[in-house]
Short mmCIF file of C-alpha atoms in Angstrom, two decimals:
data_model
loop_
_atom_site.label_atom_id
_atom_site.label_comp_id
_atom_site.label_asym_id
_atom_site.label_seq_id
_atom_site.Cartn_x
_atom_site.Cartn_y
_atom_site.Cartn_z
CA MET A 65 -22.83 -62.81 -17.65
CA SER A 66 -24.18 -59.33 -18.32
CA ALA A 67 -25.91 -56.20 -17.10
CA ASP A 68 -28.03 -56.20 -20.27
CA PHE A 69 -30.60 -58.93 -19.61
CA HIS A 70 -33.52 -56.55 -20.18
CA ASP A 71 -34.82 -54.43 -23.08
CA HIS A 72 -31.35 -53.84 -24.52
CA ALA A 73 -29.65 -54.36 -27.89
CA THR A 74 -27.55 -57.27 -26.60
CA ALA A 75 -30.67 -59.04 -25.35
CA HIS A 76 -32.45 -58.50 -28.66
CA LEU A 77 -29.56 -60.24 -30.44
CA THR A 78 -29.06 -63.16 -28.04
CA ALA A 79 -32.47 -64.19 -26.70
CA GLU A 80 -33.10 -66.93 -29.24
CA LEU A 81 -29.55 -68.26 -28.88
CA PHE A 82 -30.17 -68.96 -25.19
CA GLU A 83 -33.44 -70.69 -26.07
CA ARG A 84 -31.80 -72.81 -28.78
CA HIS A 85 -28.98 -74.37 -26.72
CA ASP A 86 -29.09 -78.17 -26.56
CA ARG A 87 -30.17 -78.91 -22.97
CA ARG A 88 -29.05 -82.54 -23.31
CA ARG A 89 -25.45 -81.30 -23.42
CA PHE A 90 -25.48 -77.85 -21.84
CA GLU A 91 -26.79 -76.28 -18.67
CA LEU A 92 -27.18 -72.54 -19.07
CA THR A 93 -26.95 -70.00 -16.26
CA GLY A 94 -27.66 -66.30 -16.77
CA ILE A 95 -25.87 -64.06 -14.28
CA SER A 96 -27.39 -60.58 -14.26
CA TRP A 97 -26.34 -57.46 -12.37
CA GLY A 98 -28.35 -55.01 -14.49
CA PRO A 99 -31.84 -53.61 -13.92
CA ASP A 100 -35.06 -55.58 -13.97
CA ASP A 101 -37.16 -53.35 -16.23
CA GLY A 102 -40.19 -55.64 -16.07
CA SER A 103 -40.18 -55.90 -19.85
CA ARG A 104 -41.34 -58.77 -22.04
CA MET A 105 -37.69 -59.27 -22.99
CA ARG A 106 -36.67 -59.62 -19.34
CA ARG A 107 -39.31 -62.29 -18.80
CA ARG A 108 -38.29 -64.09 -21.98
CA LEU A 109 -34.65 -64.16 -20.90
CA MET A 110 -35.47 -65.45 -17.44
CA ARG A 111 -37.35 -68.36 -19.05
CA ALA A 112 -34.52 -69.01 -21.52
CA PHE A 113 -31.96 -69.98 -18.87
CA ASP A 114 -31.93 -73.12 -16.74
CA GLN A 115 -30.93 -70.84 -13.88
CA PHE A 116 -31.16 -67.07 -13.72
CA TRP A 117 -29.17 -65.34 -10.99
CA ASP A 118 -30.06 -61.74 -10.19
CA VAL A 119 -26.88 -60.73 -8.37
CA ARG A 120 -27.61 -57.05 -7.87
CA GLY A 121 -26.32 -55.98 -4.46
CA GLN A 122 -23.77 -58.80 -4.27
CA ASP A 123 -20.06 -58.02 -4.39
CA SER A 124 -17.63 -59.73 -6.74
CA VAL A 125 -16.31 -62.05 -4.02
CA GLN A 126 -19.81 -63.41 -3.40
CA ILE A 127 -20.59 -63.84 -7.11
CA VAL A 128 -17.30 -65.59 -7.87
CA ALA A 129 -17.72 -67.91 -4.87
CA ARG A 130 -21.22 -68.85 -6.05
CA MET A 131 -19.96 -69.55 -9.57
CA ARG A 132 -17.17 -71.76 -8.30
CA ALA A 133 -19.59 -73.63 -6.05
CA ALA A 134 -21.86 -74.19 -9.06
CA GLU A 135 -18.87 -75.55 -11.02
CA ILE A 136 -19.39 -73.29 -14.01
CA ASP A 137 -17.22 -74.61 -16.86
CA VAL A 138 -17.24 -71.65 -19.26
CA ALA A 139 -17.89 -68.04 -18.25
CA VAL A 140 -18.94 -65.75 -21.12
CA ASP A 141 -18.51 -62.00 -20.62
CA LEU A 142 -21.16 -60.20 -22.70
CA LYS A 143 -20.08 -56.74 -21.48
CA GLY A 144 -16.35 -56.29 -21.97
CA HIS A 145 -15.26 -52.66 -21.56
CA THR A 146 -18.75 -51.14 -21.75
CA MET A 147 -21.09 -49.38 -19.34
CA LEU A 148 -21.87 -51.35 -16.15
CA ALA A 149 -19.16 -53.90 -16.93
CA LYS A 150 -17.68 -56.01 -14.12
CA PRO A 151 -14.28 -57.14 -15.38
CA GLU A 152 -13.22 -57.80 -11.80
CA LEU A 153 -15.45 -60.89 -11.84
CA PHE A 154 -13.36 -62.42 -14.60
CA LEU A 155 -10.01 -61.35 -13.19
CA ASN A 156 -10.83 -63.63 -10.26
CA LYS A 157 -11.15 -66.60 -12.68
CA PRO A 158 -14.65 -67.81 -11.69
CA ALA A 159 -14.48 -70.63 -14.25
CA PRO A 160 -11.75 -72.65 -15.99
CA VAL A 161 -12.51 -71.00 -19.36
CA ILE A 162 -13.20 -67.26 -19.76
CA VAL A 163 -14.66 -65.94 -23.05
CA ASN A 164 -15.02 -62.38 -24.38
CA TYR A 165 -18.07 -62.22 -26.66
CA LEU A 166 -20.37 -59.74 -28.38
CA GLY A 167 -20.68 -56.81 -25.96
CA TYR A 168 -17.28 -55.28 -26.68
CA PRO A 169 -15.78 -55.40 -30.20
CA GLY A 170 -12.15 -55.67 -29.18
CA THR A 171 -9.64 -57.23 -26.87
CA MET A 172 -9.97 -57.02 -23.10
CA GLY A 173 -6.21 -56.63 -22.92
CA VAL A 174 -5.61 -59.06 -20.04
CA ALA A 175 -4.42 -62.65 -20.26
CA VAL A 176 -7.09 -64.02 -17.90
CA TYR A 177 -9.51 -63.97 -20.86
CA ASP A 178 -8.82 -67.18 -22.76
CA TYR A 179 -10.77 -66.59 -25.96
CA ILE A 180 -12.51 -63.92 -28.02
CA ILE A 181 -15.29 -65.05 -30.36
CA GLY A 182 -15.12 -63.40 -33.77
CA ASP A 183 -14.99 -64.50 -37.40
CA ALA A 184 -12.64 -64.34 -40.38
CA THR A 185 -13.70 -60.75 -41.15
CA VAL A 186 -13.62 -59.06 -37.74
CA THR A 187 -10.81 -61.15 -36.22
CA PRO A 188 -8.51 -62.49 -38.94
CA PHE A 189 -5.84 -64.76 -37.52
CA GLU A 190 -3.12 -62.42 -38.81
CA ALA A 191 -4.38 -59.85 -36.27
CA ALA A 192 -3.76 -62.24 -33.36
CA GLY A 193 -0.89 -60.12 -32.06
CA HIS A 194 -3.35 -57.36 -31.21
CA TYR A 195 -5.41 -59.59 -28.89
CA SER A 196 -4.64 -60.88 -25.42
CA GLU A 197 -7.23 -63.61 -26.05
CA ARG A 198 -6.96 -66.47 -28.52
CA ILE A 199 -9.18 -65.90 -31.55
CA VAL A 200 -12.13 -68.20 -32.22
CA GLN A 201 -13.63 -67.76 -35.68
CA MET A 202 -17.28 -68.55 -36.21
CA PRO A 203 -18.07 -69.96 -39.68
CA HIS A 204 -20.17 -67.01 -40.89
CA SER A 205 -20.55 -63.94 -38.67
CA TYR A 206 -19.68 -63.67 -35.01
CA GLN A 207 -22.97 -61.82 -34.41
CA VAL A 208 -25.96 -63.90 -33.46
CA ASN A 209 -29.45 -62.65 -34.33
CA ASP A 210 -32.96 -63.40 -33.15
CA SER A 211 -35.17 -64.66 -35.98
CA GLN A 212 -38.23 -64.14 -33.77
CA ARG A 213 -37.82 -60.39 -33.35
CA ALA A 214 -41.12 -58.57 -33.54
CA MET A 215 -41.83 -55.97 -36.19
CA ALA A 216 -44.93 -53.83 -35.82
CA ALA A 217 -47.67 -54.60 -38.33
CA HIS A 218 -48.41 -50.88 -38.62
CA VAL A 219 -45.76 -48.89 -40.46
CA PRO A 220 -45.62 -45.27 -39.27
CA SER A 221 -46.20 -42.90 -42.16
CA ARG A 222 -43.49 -40.69 -43.62
CA ALA A 223 -45.36 -37.74 -42.13
CA ASP A 224 -45.29 -39.43 -38.70
CA GLU A 225 -41.51 -39.58 -39.01
CA GLY A 226 -41.08 -36.02 -40.26
CA LEU A 227 -40.02 -37.26 -43.68
CA PRO A 228 -41.12 -35.55 -46.90
CA ALA A 229 -43.91 -37.21 -48.86
CA GLN A 230 -41.54 -37.90 -51.77
CA GLY A 231 -37.82 -38.32 -52.24
CA PHE A 232 -35.09 -40.84 -51.48
CA VAL A 233 -34.20 -41.42 -47.82
CA PHE A 234 -30.59 -42.02 -46.81
CA ALA A 235 -30.60 -43.40 -43.25
CA ALA A 236 -27.68 -43.13 -40.81
CA PHE A 237 -28.99 -44.60 -37.58
CA ASN A 238 -25.70 -44.86 -35.70
CA SER A 239 -25.27 -42.92 -32.48
CA PRO A 240 -23.99 -39.41 -33.29
CA TYR A 241 -20.65 -40.00 -31.57
CA LYS A 242 -19.75 -42.38 -34.41
CA ILE A 243 -20.08 -39.70 -37.10
CA ARG A 244 -16.80 -38.43 -38.56
CA ARG A 245 -16.50 -35.35 -40.72
CA GLU A 246 -15.18 -37.19 -43.80
CA PHE A 247 -18.20 -39.52 -43.84
CA PHE A 248 -20.64 -36.72 -43.11
CA ARG A 249 -19.28 -34.77 -46.08
CA VAL A 250 -19.80 -37.79 -48.32
CA TRP A 251 -23.39 -37.91 -47.07
CA MET A 252 -23.83 -34.23 -47.92
CA ASP A 253 -22.38 -34.85 -51.38
CA LEU A 254 -24.95 -37.62 -51.86
CA LEU A 255 -27.76 -35.24 -50.88
CA ASN A 256 -26.46 -32.70 -53.37
CA GLN A 257 -26.41 -35.32 -56.13
CA VAL A 258 -29.80 -36.90 -55.41
CA GLN A 259 -32.45 -34.24 -55.82
CA GLY A 260 -35.16 -34.22 -53.15
CA SER A 261 -33.35 -36.70 -50.92
CA VAL A 262 -32.99 -36.40 -47.14
CA LEU A 263 -30.70 -37.81 -44.47
CA TRP A 264 -32.51 -39.59 -41.62
CA LEU A 265 -30.53 -39.55 -38.38
CA VAL A 266 -30.97 -40.69 -34.78
CA CYS A 267 -30.23 -37.87 -32.36
CA GLU A 268 -32.30 -36.35 -29.57
CA HIS A 269 -29.77 -33.82 -28.28
CA PRO A 270 -30.68 -30.30 -29.50
CA ALA A 271 -27.11 -28.99 -29.52
CA THR A 272 -25.93 -31.98 -31.57
CA GLN A 273 -28.79 -31.51 -34.01
CA GLN A 274 -27.87 -27.84 -34.35
CA ASN A 275 -24.21 -28.67 -34.98
CA LEU A 276 -25.05 -31.26 -37.64
CA ARG A 277 -27.40 -28.87 -39.42
CA ALA A 278 -24.76 -26.13 -39.32
CA GLU A 279 -22.25 -28.53 -40.88
CA ALA A 280 -24.83 -29.44 -43.55
CA ALA A 281 -25.29 -25.75 -44.38
CA ALA A 282 -21.51 -25.36 -44.65
CA CYS A 283 -21.59 -28.17 -47.24
CA GLY A 284 -24.26 -26.39 -49.27
CA VAL A 285 -27.17 -28.52 -48.05
CA ALA A 286 -30.38 -26.99 -46.67
CA PRO A 287 -30.42 -27.85 -42.95
CA GLU A 288 -34.02 -29.05 -43.11
CA ARG A 289 -32.88 -31.96 -45.30
CA LEU A 290 -31.55 -33.53 -42.09
CA VAL A 291 -34.46 -35.32 -40.39
CA PHE A 292 -34.07 -36.59 -36.83
CA ALA A 293 -35.91 -39.77 -35.93
CA ARG A 294 -38.19 -39.76 -32.91
CA ARG A 295 -37.79 -42.32 -30.14
CA VAL A 296 -40.14 -45.29 -30.64
CA PRO A 297 -40.38 -48.89 -29.32
CA PRO A 298 -38.14 -51.47 -31.06
CA ASP A 299 -40.94 -53.07 -33.09
CA LEU A 300 -41.96 -49.68 -34.53
CA HIS A 301 -38.34 -48.78 -35.20
CA LEU A 302 -37.96 -51.93 -37.30
CA ALA A 303 -41.22 -51.23 -39.13
CA ARG A 304 -40.27 -47.67 -40.05
CA HIS A 305 -37.19 -48.93 -41.88
CA ALA A 306 -39.65 -49.35 -44.78
CA HIS A 307 -39.01 -45.67 -45.57
CA ALA A 308 -35.21 -46.01 -45.77
CA GLY A 309 -33.56 -46.63 -49.12
CA VAL A 310 -30.11 -47.46 -47.77
CA LEU A 311 -28.33 -47.43 -44.42
CA LEU A 312 -25.07 -45.45 -44.53
CA ASP A 313 -22.39 -46.82 -42.23
CA ASN A 314 -19.23 -45.10 -41.00
CA LEU A 315 -15.79 -45.59 -39.46
CA PRO A 316 -13.92 -46.17 -37.22
CA VAL A 317 -16.94 -47.69 -35.40
CA ASN A 318 -19.50 -49.37 -37.64
CA ALA A 319 -23.19 -49.85 -37.14
CA HIS A 320 -23.48 -53.17 -35.27
CA THR A 321 -27.02 -54.06 -34.14
CA THR A 322 -28.11 -51.09 -36.26
CA SER A 323 -26.79 -52.87 -39.37
CA SER A 324 -28.46 -56.18 -38.57
CA ASP A 325 -31.74 -54.32 -37.92
CA ALA A 326 -31.53 -52.77 -41.39
CA LEU A 327 -30.66 -56.05 -43.12
CA TRP A 328 -33.47 -57.86 -41.28
CA THR A 329 -35.97 -55.29 -42.57
CA GLY A 330 -34.69 -55.47 -46.15
CA VAL A 331 -32.64 -52.27 -46.19
CA PRO A 332 -29.22 -52.57 -47.86
CA VAL A 333 -26.21 -51.35 -45.87
CA VAL A 334 -23.19 -49.65 -47.43
CA THR A 335 -20.01 -49.80 -45.36
CA CYS A 336 -16.25 -49.27 -45.52
CA ARG A 337 -13.96 -52.00 -44.25
CA GLY A 338 -12.05 -50.69 -41.24
CA GLN A 339 -8.80 -51.83 -39.67
CA ALA A 340 -10.08 -53.01 -36.28
CA PHE A 341 -12.91 -55.27 -35.04
CA ALA A 342 -15.32 -52.36 -34.44
CA GLY A 343 -14.85 -51.14 -38.00
CA ARG A 344 -15.42 -54.50 -39.67
CA VAL A 345 -18.73 -55.59 -38.12
CA ALA A 346 -20.95 -54.41 -40.97
CA ALA A 347 -18.65 -56.20 -43.43
CA SER A 348 -19.07 -59.37 -41.39
CA LEU A 349 -22.86 -59.03 -41.44
CA LEU A 350 -22.99 -58.33 -45.17
CA ARG A 351 -20.83 -61.39 -45.82
CA ALA A 352 -23.26 -63.50 -43.77
CA VAL A 353 -26.26 -62.34 -45.85
CA GLY A 354 -24.47 -62.85 -49.15
CA LEU A 355 -23.85 -59.18 -50.04
CA PRO A 356 -20.08 -58.70 -49.74
CA GLU A 357 -20.23 -56.38 -52.76
CA LEU A 358 -21.65 -53.66 -50.48
CA VAL A 359 -18.35 -53.47 -48.59
CA ALA A 360 -16.16 -50.67 -49.96
CA GLU A 361 -12.43 -50.42 -49.44
CA ASN A 362 -12.33 -46.61 -49.55
CA LEU A 363 -14.58 -43.53 -49.44
CA GLU A 364 -14.83 -43.23 -53.21
CA GLY A 365 -16.09 -46.79 -53.51
CA TYR A 366 -18.48 -46.15 -50.62
CA ARG A 367 -19.86 -43.02 -52.29
CA ALA A 368 -20.33 -44.84 -55.61
CA LEU A 369 -22.20 -47.74 -53.99
CA ALA A 370 -24.57 -45.47 -52.09
CA LEU A 371 -25.20 -43.33 -55.17
CA ARG A 372 -25.98 -46.36 -57.32
CA ILE A 373 -28.51 -47.65 -54.78
CA ALA A 374 -30.17 -44.24 -54.62
CA GLN A 375 -30.34 -43.72 -58.40
CA ASP A 376 -30.87 -47.25 -59.73
CA ALA A 377 -34.34 -48.42 -58.65
CA ALA A 378 -33.93 -51.82 -60.31
CA TYR A 379 -30.67 -52.49 -58.46
CA ARG A 380 -32.23 -51.33 -55.21
CA GLU A 381 -35.14 -53.72 -55.64
CA GLN A 382 -32.72 -56.53 -56.48
CA LEU A 383 -30.95 -55.93 -53.15
CA ARG A 384 -34.25 -55.78 -51.28
CA ALA A 385 -35.42 -59.04 -52.84
CA HIS A 386 -32.14 -60.68 -51.87
CA LEU A 387 -32.58 -59.52 -48.27
CA ARG A 388 -36.20 -60.69 -48.13
CA ALA A 389 -35.01 -64.17 -49.07
CA ALA A 390 -32.09 -63.91 -46.64
CA ARG A 391 -34.46 -63.59 -43.69
CA VAL A 392 -35.26 -67.30 -44.04
CA SER A 393 -32.05 -68.62 -45.60
CA ALA A 394 -28.98 -66.60 -44.57
CA PRO A 395 -26.69 -67.77 -41.75
CA LEU A 396 -26.92 -64.32 -40.14
CA PHE A 397 -30.55 -64.96 -39.18
CA ASP A 398 -30.30 -68.66 -38.36
CA ALA A 399 -30.03 -68.78 -34.57
CA ALA A 400 -30.36 -72.58 -34.49
CA ARG A 401 -27.34 -72.98 -36.76
CA PHE A 402 -25.41 -70.42 -34.73
CA ALA A 403 -26.23 -72.24 -31.49
CA GLY A 404 -24.82 -75.48 -32.86
CA ASP A 405 -21.67 -73.73 -34.04
CA ILE A 406 -20.97 -71.91 -30.78
CA GLU A 407 -21.66 -75.11 -28.83
CA MET A 408 -18.88 -76.78 -30.81
CA ALA A 409 -16.63 -73.88 -29.85
CA PHE A 410 -17.48 -74.15 -26.14
CA GLU A 411 -16.95 -77.93 -26.15
CA HIS A 412 -13.57 -77.55 -27.85
CA MET A 413 -12.48 -74.88 -25.35
CA HIS A 414 -13.50 -77.07 -22.44
CA ASP A 415 -11.90 -80.20 -23.91
CA CYS A 416 -8.59 -78.33 -24.25
CA TRP A 417 -8.78 -77.30 -20.60
CA ARG A 418 -9.61 -80.85 -19.45
CA GLN A 419 -6.60 -82.17 -21.33
CA GLY A 420 -4.37 -79.60 -19.65
CA LEU A 421 -3.67 -77.82 -22.95
CA PRO A 422 -3.27 -74.04 -23.16
CA PRO A 423 -5.91 -72.03 -25.05
CA LYS A 424 -5.22 -71.97 -28.78
CA ALA A 425 -6.84 -70.09 -31.65
CA PHE A 426 -9.17 -72.09 -33.88
CA ALA A 427 -11.85 -71.84 -36.56
CA VAL A 428 -15.08 -73.68 -35.72
CA ALA A 429 -15.55 -74.84 -39.32
CA GLU A 430 -12.19 -76.63 -39.13
CA LEU A 431 -12.98 -78.63 -35.98
CA PRO A 432 -13.27 -82.43 -36.35
CA GLY A 433 -16.88 -83.39 -36.91
CA TYR A 434 -17.99 -80.03 -38.27
CA ILE A 435 -20.62 -80.88 -40.86
CA ARG A 436 -22.92 -77.86 -40.90
CA SER A 437 -23.86 -76.44 -44.26
CA PRO A 438 -22.14 -73.23 -45.42
#
């Protein structure tokens, strides 16, 4: 259930998951109240579901009644507290089991949601008191990825992207609202230590660009060393990662899809482990590609990791080689494995409901019959 079944980050993560579900055991219904953008992704998603309901123009009473009539067993909210969300649908309990997954990295804060799908990094069981839902831990990362995502064959040149012909490129592709001063000042320190380097940012708002460049100047960095990426289609955006040496993450909200994009394209990500779900996503992703050493516990460790990647070409190539291999071997990019794991979770949730048991936290890897490889 989502408003994002079109050319949207959530769709780019989940499309293959919907295609991979075992149709001998599951019937999948997509319930969409977002726009039909006519995109290739929209068409792919419509094919991926057994049924696709476009419920634009219908009120919550109508949608809930239709779900109950269809005897939906598990309703998965892919929006949470984000733009165009419809939490009122779930408050009316349209299915016996209600799940909070992927769209919102945190608790919904109401008891009608039975479960939240996370993992041992983003939702440790000791944090259960901060969630109204019961925690379900996936075996690797909570975030599913599409191994079929398209990357443009043509890589835009550095000149196309406004980057200098030479010099190391630190990338920070998070939305500007995620940038905090203490992280930005670490970035400026890195630019001061790595001669000829630049910081590659995503920001189209002129006033924000001006403010960031003014802050750079205040840190002793020439403002032109901040380069702002142009808007391009997703396949070109993935391709242009070839120019990035490292993706710099930040807190309290990590790079989420932005991190998995970088890792998919072979770009190492340096992050700090935060306190809450939203600040632990990059750590979860790095764990699932076998690079937990790129998770720092503080800013000094973060600075040292980023500086080593920038200055040690052999280490940087070692990380890139690891990530190239991870594209075909790591759990993070294995949608078929993820589908099997989340199916076990859904079956366990539903079995508990059928037996009249209350929702209870569990780890998928500890369920009876779990035999998937680590």
